[in-house]
XYZ file of C-alpha atoms in Angstrom:
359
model
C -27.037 95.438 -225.695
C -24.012 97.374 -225.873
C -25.895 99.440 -228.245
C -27.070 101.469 -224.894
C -23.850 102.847 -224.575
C -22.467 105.639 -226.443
C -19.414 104.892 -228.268
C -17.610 108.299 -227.751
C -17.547 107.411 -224.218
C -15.641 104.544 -223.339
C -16.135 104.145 -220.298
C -20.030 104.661 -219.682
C -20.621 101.032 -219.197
C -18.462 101.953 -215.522
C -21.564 104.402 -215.270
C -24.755 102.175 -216.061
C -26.060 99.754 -213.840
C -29.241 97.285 -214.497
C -32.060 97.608 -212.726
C -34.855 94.744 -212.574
C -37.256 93.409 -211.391
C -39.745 96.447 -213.156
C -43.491 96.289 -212.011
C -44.637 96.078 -215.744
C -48.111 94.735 -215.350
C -49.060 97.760 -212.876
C -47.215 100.886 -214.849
C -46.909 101.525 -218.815
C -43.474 102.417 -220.598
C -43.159 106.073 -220.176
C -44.311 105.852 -216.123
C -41.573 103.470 -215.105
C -38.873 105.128 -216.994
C -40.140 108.108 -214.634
C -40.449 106.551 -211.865
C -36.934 104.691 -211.892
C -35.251 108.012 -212.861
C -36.697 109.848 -209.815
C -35.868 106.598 -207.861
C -32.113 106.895 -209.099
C -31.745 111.011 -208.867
C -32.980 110.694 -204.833
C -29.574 110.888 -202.674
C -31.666 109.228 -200.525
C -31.161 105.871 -202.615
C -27.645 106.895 -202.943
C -28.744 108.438 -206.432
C -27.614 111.338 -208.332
C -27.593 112.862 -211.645
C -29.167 110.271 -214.044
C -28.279 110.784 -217.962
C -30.454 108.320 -219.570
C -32.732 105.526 -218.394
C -33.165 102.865 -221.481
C -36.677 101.310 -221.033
C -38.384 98.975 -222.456
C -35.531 96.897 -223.266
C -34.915 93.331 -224.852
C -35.423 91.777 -221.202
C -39.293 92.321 -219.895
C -39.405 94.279 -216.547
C -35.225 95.468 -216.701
C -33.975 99.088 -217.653
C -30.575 100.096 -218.233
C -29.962 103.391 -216.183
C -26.743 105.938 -216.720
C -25.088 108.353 -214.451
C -23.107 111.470 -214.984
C -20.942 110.343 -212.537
C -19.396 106.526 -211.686
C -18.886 107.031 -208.138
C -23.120 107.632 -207.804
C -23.628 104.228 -210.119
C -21.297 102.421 -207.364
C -22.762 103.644 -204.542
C -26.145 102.659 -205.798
C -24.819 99.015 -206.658
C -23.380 99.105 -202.779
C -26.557 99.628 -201.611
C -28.079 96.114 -200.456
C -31.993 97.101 -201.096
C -33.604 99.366 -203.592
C -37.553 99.982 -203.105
C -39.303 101.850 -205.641
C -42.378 103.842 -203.320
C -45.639 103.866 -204.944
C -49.178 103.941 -203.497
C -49.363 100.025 -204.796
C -47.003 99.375 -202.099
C -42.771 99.505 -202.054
C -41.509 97.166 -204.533
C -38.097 95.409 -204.495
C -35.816 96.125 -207.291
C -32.531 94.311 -208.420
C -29.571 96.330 -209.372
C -26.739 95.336 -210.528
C -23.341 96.442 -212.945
C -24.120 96.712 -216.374
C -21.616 93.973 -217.081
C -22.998 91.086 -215.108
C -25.482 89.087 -215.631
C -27.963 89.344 -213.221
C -30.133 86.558 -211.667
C -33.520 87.483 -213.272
C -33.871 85.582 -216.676
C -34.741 81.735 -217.276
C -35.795 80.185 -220.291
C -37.606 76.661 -220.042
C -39.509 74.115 -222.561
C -42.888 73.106 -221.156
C -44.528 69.763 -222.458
C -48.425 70.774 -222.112
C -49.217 67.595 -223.719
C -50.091 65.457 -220.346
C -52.929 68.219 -220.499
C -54.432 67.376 -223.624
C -57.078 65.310 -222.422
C -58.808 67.469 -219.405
C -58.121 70.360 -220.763
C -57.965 72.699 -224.413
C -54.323 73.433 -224.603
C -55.074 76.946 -226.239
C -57.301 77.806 -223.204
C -54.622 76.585 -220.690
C -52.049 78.566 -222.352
C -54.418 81.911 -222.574
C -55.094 81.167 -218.306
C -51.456 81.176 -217.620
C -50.844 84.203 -219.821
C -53.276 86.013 -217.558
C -52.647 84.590 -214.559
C -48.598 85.674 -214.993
C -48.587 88.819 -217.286
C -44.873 89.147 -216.854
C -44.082 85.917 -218.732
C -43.820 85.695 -222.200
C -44.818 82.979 -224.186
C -43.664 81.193 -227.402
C -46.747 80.092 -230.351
C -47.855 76.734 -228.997
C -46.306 73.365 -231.178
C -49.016 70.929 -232.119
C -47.090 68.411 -229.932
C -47.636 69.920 -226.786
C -44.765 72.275 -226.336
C -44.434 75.840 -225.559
C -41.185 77.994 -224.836
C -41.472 79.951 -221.774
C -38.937 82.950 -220.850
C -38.961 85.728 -218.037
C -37.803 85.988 -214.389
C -37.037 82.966 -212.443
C -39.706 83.585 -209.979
C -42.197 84.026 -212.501
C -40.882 80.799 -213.859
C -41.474 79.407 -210.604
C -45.147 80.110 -209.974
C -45.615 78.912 -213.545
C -44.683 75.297 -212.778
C -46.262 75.388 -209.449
C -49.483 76.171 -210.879
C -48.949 73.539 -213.046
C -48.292 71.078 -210.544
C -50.884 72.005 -208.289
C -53.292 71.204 -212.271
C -50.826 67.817 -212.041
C -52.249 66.626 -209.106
C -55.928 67.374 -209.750
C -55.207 65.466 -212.619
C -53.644 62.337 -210.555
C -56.431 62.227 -207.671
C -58.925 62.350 -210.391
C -56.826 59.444 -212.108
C -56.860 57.575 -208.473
C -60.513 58.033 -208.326
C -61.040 56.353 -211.039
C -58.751 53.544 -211.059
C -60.427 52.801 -207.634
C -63.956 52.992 -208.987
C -62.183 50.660 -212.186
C -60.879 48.502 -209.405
C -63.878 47.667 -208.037
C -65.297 46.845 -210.806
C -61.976 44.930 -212.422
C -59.461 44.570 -210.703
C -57.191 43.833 -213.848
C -57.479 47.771 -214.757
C -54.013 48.751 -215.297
C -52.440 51.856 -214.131
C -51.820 54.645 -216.781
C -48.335 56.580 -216.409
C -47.747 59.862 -218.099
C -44.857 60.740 -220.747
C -41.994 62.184 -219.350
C -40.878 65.167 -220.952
C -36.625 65.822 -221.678
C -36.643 69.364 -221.831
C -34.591 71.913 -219.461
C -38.337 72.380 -217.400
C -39.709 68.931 -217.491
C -43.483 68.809 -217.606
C -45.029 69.202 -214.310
C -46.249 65.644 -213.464
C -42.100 64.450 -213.651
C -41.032 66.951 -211.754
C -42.318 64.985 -209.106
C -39.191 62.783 -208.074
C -40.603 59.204 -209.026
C -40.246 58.111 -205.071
C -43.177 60.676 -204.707
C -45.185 58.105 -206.817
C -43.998 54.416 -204.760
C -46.486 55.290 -201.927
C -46.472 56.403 -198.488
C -43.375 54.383 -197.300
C -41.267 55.951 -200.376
C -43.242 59.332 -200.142
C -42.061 63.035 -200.943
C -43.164 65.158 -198.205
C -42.802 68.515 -200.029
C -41.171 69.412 -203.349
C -39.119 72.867 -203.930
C -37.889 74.319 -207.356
C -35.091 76.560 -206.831
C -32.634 78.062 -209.350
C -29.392 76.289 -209.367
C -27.528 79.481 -209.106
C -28.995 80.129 -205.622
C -29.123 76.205 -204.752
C -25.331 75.784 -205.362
C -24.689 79.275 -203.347
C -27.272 77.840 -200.179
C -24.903 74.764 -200.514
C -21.792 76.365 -200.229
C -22.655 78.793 -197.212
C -23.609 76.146 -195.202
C -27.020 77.037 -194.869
C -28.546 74.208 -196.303
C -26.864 71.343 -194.478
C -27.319 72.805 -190.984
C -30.582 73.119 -191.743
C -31.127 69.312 -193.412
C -29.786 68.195 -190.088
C -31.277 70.603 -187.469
C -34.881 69.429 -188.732
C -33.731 65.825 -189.333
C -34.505 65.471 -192.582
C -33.162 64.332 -196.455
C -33.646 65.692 -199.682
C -33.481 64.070 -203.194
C -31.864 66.821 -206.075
C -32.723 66.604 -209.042
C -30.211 69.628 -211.509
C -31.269 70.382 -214.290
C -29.784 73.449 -216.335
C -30.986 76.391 -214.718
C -33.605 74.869 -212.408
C -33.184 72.330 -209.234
C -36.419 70.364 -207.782
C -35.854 69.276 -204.251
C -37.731 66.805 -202.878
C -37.867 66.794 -198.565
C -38.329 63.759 -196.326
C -38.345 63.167 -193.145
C -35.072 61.074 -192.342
C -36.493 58.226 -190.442
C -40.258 56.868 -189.777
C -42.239 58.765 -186.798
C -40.744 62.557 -186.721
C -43.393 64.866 -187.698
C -44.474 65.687 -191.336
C -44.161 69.539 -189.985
C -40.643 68.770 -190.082
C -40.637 68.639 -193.744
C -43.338 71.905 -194.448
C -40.645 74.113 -191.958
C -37.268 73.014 -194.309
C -39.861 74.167 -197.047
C -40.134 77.098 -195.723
C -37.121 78.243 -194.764
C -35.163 77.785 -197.893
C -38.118 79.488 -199.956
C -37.760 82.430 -197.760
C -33.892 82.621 -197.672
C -33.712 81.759 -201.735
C -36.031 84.870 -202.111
C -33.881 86.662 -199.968
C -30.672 85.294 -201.943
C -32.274 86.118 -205.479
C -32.395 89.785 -204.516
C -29.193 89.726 -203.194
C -26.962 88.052 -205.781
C -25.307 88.565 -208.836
C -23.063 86.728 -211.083
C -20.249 87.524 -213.433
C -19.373 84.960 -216.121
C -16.167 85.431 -217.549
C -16.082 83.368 -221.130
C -12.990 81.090 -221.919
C -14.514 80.298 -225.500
C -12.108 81.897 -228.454
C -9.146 82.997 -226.177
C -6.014 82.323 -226.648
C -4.713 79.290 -224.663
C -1.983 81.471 -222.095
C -5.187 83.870 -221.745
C -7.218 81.465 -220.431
C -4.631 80.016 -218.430
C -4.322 83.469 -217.048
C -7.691 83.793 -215.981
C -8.060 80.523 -214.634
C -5.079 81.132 -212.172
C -6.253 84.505 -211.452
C -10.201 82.925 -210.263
C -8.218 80.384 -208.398
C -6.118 82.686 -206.196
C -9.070 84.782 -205.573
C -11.650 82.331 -204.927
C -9.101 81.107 -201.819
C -9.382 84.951 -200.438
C -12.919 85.252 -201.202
C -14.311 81.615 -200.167
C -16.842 82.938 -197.379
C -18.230 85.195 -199.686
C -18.073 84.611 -202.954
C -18.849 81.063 -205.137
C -16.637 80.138 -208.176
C -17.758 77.792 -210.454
C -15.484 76.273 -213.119
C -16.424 74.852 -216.326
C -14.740 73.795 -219.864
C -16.156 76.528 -221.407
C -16.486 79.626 -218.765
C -15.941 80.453 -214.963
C -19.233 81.912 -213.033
C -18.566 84.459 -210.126
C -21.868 84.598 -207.682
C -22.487 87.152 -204.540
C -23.235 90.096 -203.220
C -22.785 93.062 -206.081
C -20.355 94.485 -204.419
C -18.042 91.335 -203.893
C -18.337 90.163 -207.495
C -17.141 93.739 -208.635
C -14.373 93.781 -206.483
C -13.323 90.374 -207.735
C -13.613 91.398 -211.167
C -11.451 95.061 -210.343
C -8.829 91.951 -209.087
C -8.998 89.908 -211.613
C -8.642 92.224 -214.649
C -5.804 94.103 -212.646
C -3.791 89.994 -212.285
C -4.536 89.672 -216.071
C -3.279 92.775 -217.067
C -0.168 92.139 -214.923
C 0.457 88.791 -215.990
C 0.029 89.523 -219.507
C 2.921 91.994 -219.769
């Protein structure tokens, strides 16, 4: 990617910012790499004079845009919500530093296999295809499994079409077993494969409680990104709201995506209960994944006072930054997530500690 960038100028990566979220099924190459340079030259959107837009890039629906000048490029960062205005309607656009990596990619594994039977893989696959244009799809293994990447809420309406396909499948599998059972009642109970890839076929992302019966029931099920799941955790959102509408959830992490399953705490509140939790987290996590951004700062290769450095530096600032910002810590790298323009004030922080301490 750094490619974009033109190596007599240091410092244009201070002057390109990434913009996402690209209506690519509605506009073809040439009109969106209009349409985002007017966007970014309107003063309007806190724009000015745009030097390059890079589009189509390696990621489907994201551009790389340039200014002349790095005040305009933080300024447009700074602003909270970028619309691009069509006659299709105004349509929400991410935008972010060129250095961080932005909330808008997912890849998963599907297992399509516990679809062999009612349906023609081939034909399933070609359905989704259409039904989500913005996803793109890996050839199709003979064993089932496809590789899936594109934005996380494309991601998302992928598996929840495939759930809602999961349980047609399982009522038509009740039906029968009753209709066996009246005939025999020895006719045993099939159970489908589960699948131990990072997006675990459709029928076990059901949280097995959801398959115990009504007194061990799931009322609804949620797939979130973990990004956003561990930053509604940390702001408090999430709890107050577990215990405002009385009710439990079941997490179930895995890589980039989180299922949640929502119950009702005790016997006789209202099922509504669990529908309205549902609902609010979808709508604030949609909110959230416009909102966010998150800088990864790799610990991998680096010498070991250099990563002590940076460590110490992310510890000091996470204590100034704890109502906005979430650090996470691994062996291996340390993930900044917020707004845009807290993460790039952390990072201005942090470099300047590193650079001080490493004198």
């Amino acid at each position: 990617q750094a490619s974009v960038l033109n190596d007599k100028e240091s410092k244009a990566f201070e002057r390109t910012v990434v913009v996402a979220g690209l209506p690519v099924d509605l506009f073809n190459d040439l009109s969106l790499t209009t349409l985002v340079k007017r966007h970014f030259q309107d003063t309007k959107n806190e724009g000015g004079v745009v030097e390059n837009v890079i589009y189509p890039t390696r990621t489907m629906g994201v551009a790389y845009v340039t200014f002349k000048e790095k005040k305009v490029a933080e300024n447009v960062i700074r602003k909270k919500k970028h619309y691009l205005a069509e006659k299709v309607g105004p349509i929400q656009l991410t935008v972010s530093h060129f250095s961080e990596k932005v909330l808008i990619s997912v890849n998963a594994i599907l297992d399509l296999s516990v679809f062999r039977g009612p349906f023609p893989l081939e034909s399933l696959v070609r359905d989704l295809k259409k039904k989500i244009p913005s996803l793109r799809f890996s050839p199709l293994e003979q064993n089932g499994r496809i590789s899936v990447h594109g934005s996380f809420l494309a991601i998302k309406k992928l598996k929840e079409t495939l759930l809602i396909k999961a349980s047609s499948l399982l009522e038509k599998n009740r039906s029968c077993i009753s209709e066996g059972e009246k005939r025999s009642r020895q006719s045993p109970r099939r159970s489908l494969p589960r699948s131990n890839n990072s997006l675990e076929s459709p029928r076990s992302s059901v949280p097995e409680t959801a398959r115990r019966g009504e007194t061990a029931r799931c009322g609804e099920t949620l797939v979130l990104e973990t990004d956003v799941f561990l930053y509604l955790k940390k702001n408090g959102f999430y709890e107050s709201t577990l215990k405002k509408f009385h009710v439990l959830c079941q997490e179930r992490v895995e890589g980039e995506i989180t299922t949640i399953c929502i119950k009702n705490a005790r016997d006789g509140l209202r099922p509504n209960n669990e529908k309205l939790v549902k609902e609010y987290f979808e709508k604030y996590s949609h909110a959230l994944h416009f909102e966010l951004r998150k800088e990864t700062f790799d610990l991998e290769g680096k010498e070991k006072r250099e990563r002590g450095n940076i460590k110490l530096a992310c510890e000091q600032l996470s204590l100034r930054y704890h109502q906005k910002l979430l650090v996470n810590f691994y062996k291996t790298h340390i993930d900044i997530i917020g707004s845009s323009s807290d993460v790039y004030s952390f990072k201005k922080e942090l470099m300047k500690f590193i650079r001080q301490t490493g004198r």
